[in-house]
């Protein structure tokens, strides 16, 4: 996952220069780095924290792509960039983590550390601070390229009109941050519960061995 993260940075810089390199700060990209570090250091909580942060974005991305093949359009606007004329083929290759990242984390954690419900507040706080940092340090656009990393400045323009209607453009920036953090955090928590439930079903509970007398 760490190698993949580096590959994303190199290819995006090759395609669009520094504007492309900003893509490595998207949460879905950084999740590969964080989970990779967690795996190397044998820290399952780091992996659990990471995929808890991106449960909703990845889940909606996959759902949007699936619906495209069914109805011929992207109703959620999450993965519509896949068919943009400006999307390079290398970018298509380096967006596959939306599909394999959560299953890979699930596999790594199997019998090595189970998700816990106590992580949900940390997911919400992590998302909030990520939005603050992204909106404060990363530009909305650079060198003519629209960035809006982690939708920290405003809602993504391809998202259907019904969603931004709850988050008008004239809202103060902090109101936007709170809106995205709360809405995203609740959706992440909802999907994280499914992952947590899967572990309760499929992973055998390790019982402590009795000491021999």
mmCIF file of C-alpha atoms in Angstrom:
data_model
loop_
_atom_site.group_PDB
_atom_site.id
_atom_site.type_symbol
_atom_site.label_atom_id
_atom_site.label_comp_id
_atom_site.label_asym_id
_atom_site.label_seq_id
_atom_site.Cartn_x
_atom_site.Cartn_y
_atom_site.Cartn_z
ATOM 1 C CA UNK A 1 0.000 0.000 0.000
ATOM 2 C CA UNK A 2 2.894 2.347 0.688
ATOM 3 C CA UNK A 3 4.382 1.566 -2.728
ATOM 4 C CA UNK A 4 0.987 2.231 -4.297
ATOM 5 C CA UNK A 5 0.780 5.594 -2.508
ATOM 6 C CA UNK A 6 4.201 6.597 -3.846
ATOM 7 C CA UNK A 7 3.173 5.418 -7.311
ATOM 8 C CA UNK A 8 0.079 7.630 -7.139
ATOM 9 C CA UNK A 9 2.177 10.667 -6.251
ATOM 10 C CA UNK A 10 4.697 10.043 -9.030
ATOM 11 C CA UNK A 11 2.102 9.409 -11.729
ATOM 12 C CA UNK A 12 -0.104 12.342 -10.763
ATOM 13 C CA UNK A 13 2.927 14.662 -10.798
ATOM 14 C CA UNK A 14 3.887 13.271 -14.201
ATOM 15 C CA UNK A 15 0.395 13.981 -15.552
ATOM 16 C CA UNK A 16 -0.332 17.457 -14.156
ATOM 17 C CA UNK A 17 2.751 18.610 -12.288
ATOM 18 C CA UNK A 18 2.330 20.041 -8.800
ATOM 19 C CA UNK A 19 -1.432 20.330 -9.298
ATOM 20 C CA UNK A 20 -1.556 16.568 -9.761
ATOM 21 C CA UNK A 21 0.724 15.938 -6.804
ATOM 22 C CA UNK A 22 -1.877 17.553 -4.528
ATOM 23 C CA UNK A 23 -3.944 14.406 -5.095
ATOM 24 C CA UNK A 24 -1.790 12.535 -2.580
ATOM 25 C CA UNK A 25 -3.486 14.570 0.163
ATOM 26 C CA UNK A 26 -6.911 13.140 -0.571
ATOM 27 C CA UNK A 27 -8.029 10.972 2.322
ATOM 28 C CA UNK A 28 -8.563 7.988 0.046
ATOM 29 C CA UNK A 29 -4.907 8.239 -1.019
ATOM 30 C CA UNK A 30 -3.503 8.897 2.448
ATOM 31 C CA UNK A 31 -5.460 5.938 3.779
ATOM 32 C CA UNK A 32 -3.158 3.663 1.774
ATOM 33 C CA UNK A 33 -0.112 5.245 3.397
ATOM 34 C CA UNK A 34 -1.523 5.116 6.929
ATOM 35 C CA UNK A 35 -2.789 1.558 6.628
ATOM 36 C CA UNK A 36 0.514 0.473 5.102
ATOM 37 C CA UNK A 37 2.426 1.965 8.015
ATOM 38 C CA UNK A 38 0.006 0.331 10.443
ATOM 39 C CA UNK A 39 0.576 -3.047 8.803
ATOM 40 C CA UNK A 40 4.367 -2.676 8.894
ATOM 41 C CA UNK A 41 4.310 -1.690 12.559
ATOM 42 C CA UNK A 42 1.741 -4.374 13.440
ATOM 43 C CA UNK A 43 -0.686 -1.753 14.731
ATOM 44 C CA UNK A 44 -4.210 -2.969 13.902
ATOM 45 C CA UNK A 45 -5.795 0.097 15.518
ATOM 46 C CA UNK A 46 -4.130 2.322 12.920
ATOM 47 C CA UNK A 47 -5.632 0.219 10.134
ATOM 48 C CA UNK A 48 -9.028 0.188 11.825
ATOM 49 C CA UNK A 49 -8.925 3.956 12.280
ATOM 50 C CA UNK A 50 -7.954 4.440 8.647
ATOM 51 C CA UNK A 51 -10.587 2.359 6.923
ATOM 52 C CA UNK A 52 -13.187 3.688 9.341
ATOM 53 C CA UNK A 53 -12.456 7.150 7.952
ATOM 54 C CA UNK A 54 -13.043 6.139 4.340
ATOM 55 C CA UNK A 55 -15.879 3.619 4.670
ATOM 56 C CA UNK A 56 -18.425 6.075 3.285
ATOM 57 C CA UNK A 57 -16.336 7.655 0.489
ATOM 58 C CA UNK A 58 -15.196 4.284 -0.836
ATOM 59 C CA UNK A 59 -18.603 2.693 -0.413
ATOM 60 C CA UNK A 60 -20.366 5.508 -2.271
ATOM 61 C CA UNK A 61 -17.690 5.519 -4.971
ATOM 62 C CA UNK A 62 -18.187 1.814 -5.652
ATOM 63 C CA UNK A 63 -21.981 2.177 -5.547
ATOM 64 C CA UNK A 64 -21.847 5.088 -7.989
ATOM 65 C CA UNK A 65 -19.695 3.087 -10.407
ATOM 66 C CA UNK A 66 -21.982 0.069 -10.100
ATOM 67 C CA UNK A 67 -25.040 2.200 -10.856
ATOM 68 C CA UNK A 68 -23.283 3.644 -13.898
ATOM 69 C CA UNK A 69 -23.042 0.177 -15.425
ATOM 70 C CA UNK A 70 -26.720 -0.406 -14.630
ATOM 71 C CA UNK A 71 -28.371 2.883 -15.622
ATOM 72 C CA UNK A 72 -25.669 4.555 -17.718
ATOM 73 C CA UNK A 73 -24.997 7.552 -15.466
ATOM 74 C CA UNK A 74 -23.400 8.443 -12.130
ATOM 75 C CA UNK A 75 -26.334 9.395 -9.880
ATOM 76 C CA UNK A 76 -24.123 10.124 -6.862
ATOM 77 C CA UNK A 77 -21.427 12.044 -8.726
ATOM 78 C CA UNK A 78 -18.680 10.300 -6.766
ATOM 79 C CA UNK A 79 -16.871 8.504 -9.583
ATOM 80 C CA UNK A 80 -18.005 10.464 -12.627
ATOM 81 C CA UNK A 81 -14.457 11.720 -13.231
ATOM 82 C CA UNK A 82 -13.650 8.267 -14.591
ATOM 83 C CA UNK A 83 -15.240 9.199 -17.919
ATOM 84 C CA UNK A 84 -14.017 12.793 -18.143
ATOM 85 C CA UNK A 85 -12.052 13.572 -21.295
ATOM 86 C CA UNK A 86 -9.320 15.088 -19.125
ATOM 87 C CA UNK A 87 -8.828 11.932 -17.044
ATOM 88 C CA UNK A 88 -5.549 10.243 -17.974
ATOM 89 C CA UNK A 89 -5.345 6.458 -18.269
ATOM 90 C CA UNK A 90 -2.748 6.381 -15.501
ATOM 91 C CA UNK A 91 -5.268 8.113 -13.253
ATOM 92 C CA UNK A 92 -7.705 5.298 -13.913
ATOM 93 C CA UNK A 93 -5.038 2.829 -12.823
ATOM 94 C CA UNK A 94 -4.319 4.784 -9.648
ATOM 95 C CA UNK A 95 -7.929 5.001 -8.580
ATOM 96 C CA UNK A 96 -8.468 1.259 -8.192
ATOM 97 C CA UNK A 97 -7.840 1.475 -4.437
ATOM 98 C CA UNK A 98 -11.459 2.565 -4.044
ATOM 99 C CA UNK A 99 -12.340 -1.038 -4.825
ATOM 100 C CA UNK A 100 -9.655 -3.088 -3.080
ATOM 101 C CA UNK A 101 -8.613 -1.011 -0.066
ATOM 102 C CA UNK A 102 -11.345 -1.942 2.443
ATOM 103 C CA UNK A 103 -11.344 -5.670 1.519
ATOM 104 C CA UNK A 104 -7.546 -5.698 1.854
ATOM 105 C CA UNK A 105 -7.717 -4.080 5.293
ATOM 106 C CA UNK A 106 -10.404 -6.575 6.260
ATOM 107 C CA UNK A 107 -8.073 -9.404 5.225
ATOM 108 C CA UNK A 108 -5.066 -7.963 7.062
ATOM 109 C CA UNK A 109 -7.051 -7.523 10.259
ATOM 110 C CA UNK A 110 -8.587 -10.986 10.151
ATOM 111 C CA UNK A 111 -7.441 -12.723 13.352
ATOM 112 C CA UNK A 112 -4.938 -9.905 13.923
ATOM 113 C CA UNK A 113 -7.178 -7.321 15.537
ATOM 114 C CA UNK A 114 -10.872 -6.703 15.284
ATOM 115 C CA UNK A 115 -12.626 -3.340 14.810
ATOM 116 C CA UNK A 116 -14.221 -1.900 17.923
ATOM 117 C CA UNK A 117 -17.143 0.472 18.310
ATOM 118 C CA UNK A 118 -15.003 2.693 20.518
ATOM 119 C CA UNK A 119 -13.164 3.835 17.364
ATOM 120 C CA UNK A 120 -16.204 5.630 15.912
ATOM 121 C CA UNK A 121 -15.686 8.935 17.810
ATOM 122 C CA UNK A 122 -12.058 8.960 16.651
ATOM 123 C CA UNK A 123 -13.209 8.540 13.049
ATOM 124 C CA UNK A 124 -15.450 11.586 13.402
ATOM 125 C CA UNK A 125 -12.760 13.700 15.041
ATOM 126 C CA UNK A 126 -10.211 12.593 12.465
ATOM 127 C CA UNK A 127 -12.490 13.621 9.621
ATOM 128 C CA UNK A 128 -13.153 17.014 11.199
ATOM 129 C CA UNK A 129 -9.477 17.851 11.689
ATOM 130 C CA UNK A 130 -8.638 16.592 8.205
ATOM 131 C CA UNK A 131 -11.145 19.056 6.739
ATOM 132 C CA UNK A 132 -9.698 21.893 8.814
ATOM 133 C CA UNK A 133 -6.149 21.120 7.690
ATOM 134 C CA UNK A 134 -7.094 20.570 4.038
ATOM 135 C CA UNK A 135 -9.158 23.746 3.839
ATOM 136 C CA UNK A 136 -6.506 25.830 5.591
ATOM 137 C CA UNK A 137 -3.379 24.598 3.806
ATOM 138 C CA UNK A 138 -4.493 23.318 0.395
ATOM 139 C CA UNK A 139 -5.862 25.604 -2.343
ATOM 140 C CA UNK A 140 -9.236 25.292 -4.019
ATOM 141 C CA UNK A 141 -7.479 25.325 -7.394
ATOM 142 C CA UNK A 142 -3.912 25.491 -8.647
ATOM 143 C CA UNK A 143 -2.468 26.352 -12.044
ATOM 144 C CA UNK A 144 -5.902 26.207 -13.634
ATOM 145 C CA UNK A 145 -6.758 22.811 -12.141
ATOM 146 C CA UNK A 146 -9.718 22.436 -9.790
ATOM 147 C CA UNK A 147 -8.553 20.664 -6.621
ATOM 148 C CA UNK A 148 -10.877 21.062 -3.620
ATOM 149 C CA UNK A 149 -9.039 18.241 -1.857
ATOM 150 C CA UNK A 150 -11.271 16.305 0.553
ATOM 151 C CA UNK A 151 -14.110 18.676 -0.440
ATOM 152 C CA UNK A 152 -12.723 20.901 2.297
ATOM 153 C CA UNK A 153 -13.734 24.136 0.543
ATOM 154 C CA UNK A 154 -17.166 23.288 -0.875
ATOM 155 C CA UNK A 155 -19.216 20.337 -2.070
ATOM 156 C CA UNK A 156 -17.953 18.593 -5.183
ATOM 157 C CA UNK A 157 -19.685 20.141 -8.241
ATOM 158 C CA UNK A 158 -20.679 16.766 -9.732
ATOM 159 C CA UNK A 159 -22.632 15.775 -6.629
ATOM 160 C CA UNK A 160 -26.361 16.028 -7.427
ATOM 161 C CA UNK A 161 -28.106 19.266 -6.589
ATOM 162 C CA UNK A 162 -30.173 17.786 -3.781
ATOM 163 C CA UNK A 163 -27.134 17.314 -1.544
ATOM 164 C CA UNK A 164 -25.616 20.819 -1.779
ATOM 165 C CA UNK A 165 -29.101 22.246 -1.165
ATOM 166 C CA UNK A 166 -28.474 21.425 2.482
ATOM 167 C CA UNK A 167 -25.113 23.155 2.246
ATOM 168 C CA UNK A 168 -25.580 26.439 0.318
ATOM 169 C CA UNK A 169 -22.477 28.075 -1.228
ATOM 170 C CA UNK A 170 -23.068 31.215 0.819
ATOM 171 C CA UNK A 171 -22.564 29.342 4.068
ATOM 172 C CA UNK A 172 -19.437 30.326 6.035
ATOM 173 C CA UNK A 173 -16.516 27.982 5.521
ATOM 174 C CA UNK A 174 -16.695 26.583 9.044
ATOM 175 C CA UNK A 175 -20.377 25.770 8.547
ATOM 176 C CA UNK A 176 -19.407 23.769 5.464
ATOM 177 C CA UNK A 177 -16.702 21.947 7.438
ATOM 178 C CA UNK A 178 -19.144 21.047 10.205
ATOM 179 C CA UNK A 179 -21.744 19.926 7.680
ATOM 180 C CA UNK A 180 -19.350 17.617 5.826
ATOM 181 C CA UNK A 181 -17.727 16.349 9.029
ATOM 182 C CA UNK A 182 -21.038 15.480 10.691
ATOM 183 C CA UNK A 183 -22.759 14.067 7.600
ATOM 184 C CA UNK A 184 -19.668 12.133 6.539
ATOM 185 C CA UNK A 185 -18.969 10.969 10.073
ATOM 186 C CA UNK A 186 -22.471 9.592 10.543
ATOM 187 C CA UNK A 187 -22.388 7.816 7.191
ATOM 188 C CA UNK A 188 -18.945 6.419 7.962
ATOM 189 C CA UNK A 189 -20.232 5.165 11.304
ATOM 190 C CA UNK A 190 -23.233 3.519 9.639
ATOM 191 C CA UNK A 191 -21.064 1.604 7.162
ATOM 192 C CA UNK A 192 -18.417 0.872 9.796
ATOM 193 C CA UNK A 193 -21.097 -0.928 11.799
ATOM 194 C CA UNK A 194 -21.513 -3.370 8.919
ATOM 195 C CA UNK A 195 -17.772 -4.058 8.901
ATOM 196 C CA UNK A 196 -17.794 -4.452 12.671
ATOM 197 C CA UNK A 197 -20.738 -6.851 12.399
ATOM 198 C CA UNK A 198 -18.931 -8.911 9.771
ATOM 199 C CA UNK A 199 -16.079 -9.473 12.192
ATOM 200 C CA UNK A 200 -18.460 -10.588 14.906
ATOM 201 C CA UNK A 201 -19.837 -13.209 12.531
ATOM 202 C CA UNK A 202 -16.754 -14.472 10.706
ATOM 203 C CA UNK A 203 -13.857 -14.086 13.093
ATOM 204 C CA UNK A 204 -13.811 -16.653 15.905
ATOM 205 C CA UNK A 205 -13.501 -15.162 19.337
ATOM 206 C CA UNK A 206 -10.183 -16.139 20.818
ATOM 207 C CA UNK A 207 -10.722 -17.602 24.252
ATOM 208 C CA UNK A 208 -7.892 -17.330 26.749
ATOM 209 C CA UNK A 209 -6.221 -20.636 27.368
ATOM 210 C CA UNK A 210 -6.522 -22.065 30.839
ATOM 211 C CA UNK A 211 -3.358 -22.377 32.810
ATOM 212 C CA UNK A 212 -2.426 -25.900 33.639
ATOM 213 C CA UNK A 213 -2.356 -26.555 37.302
#
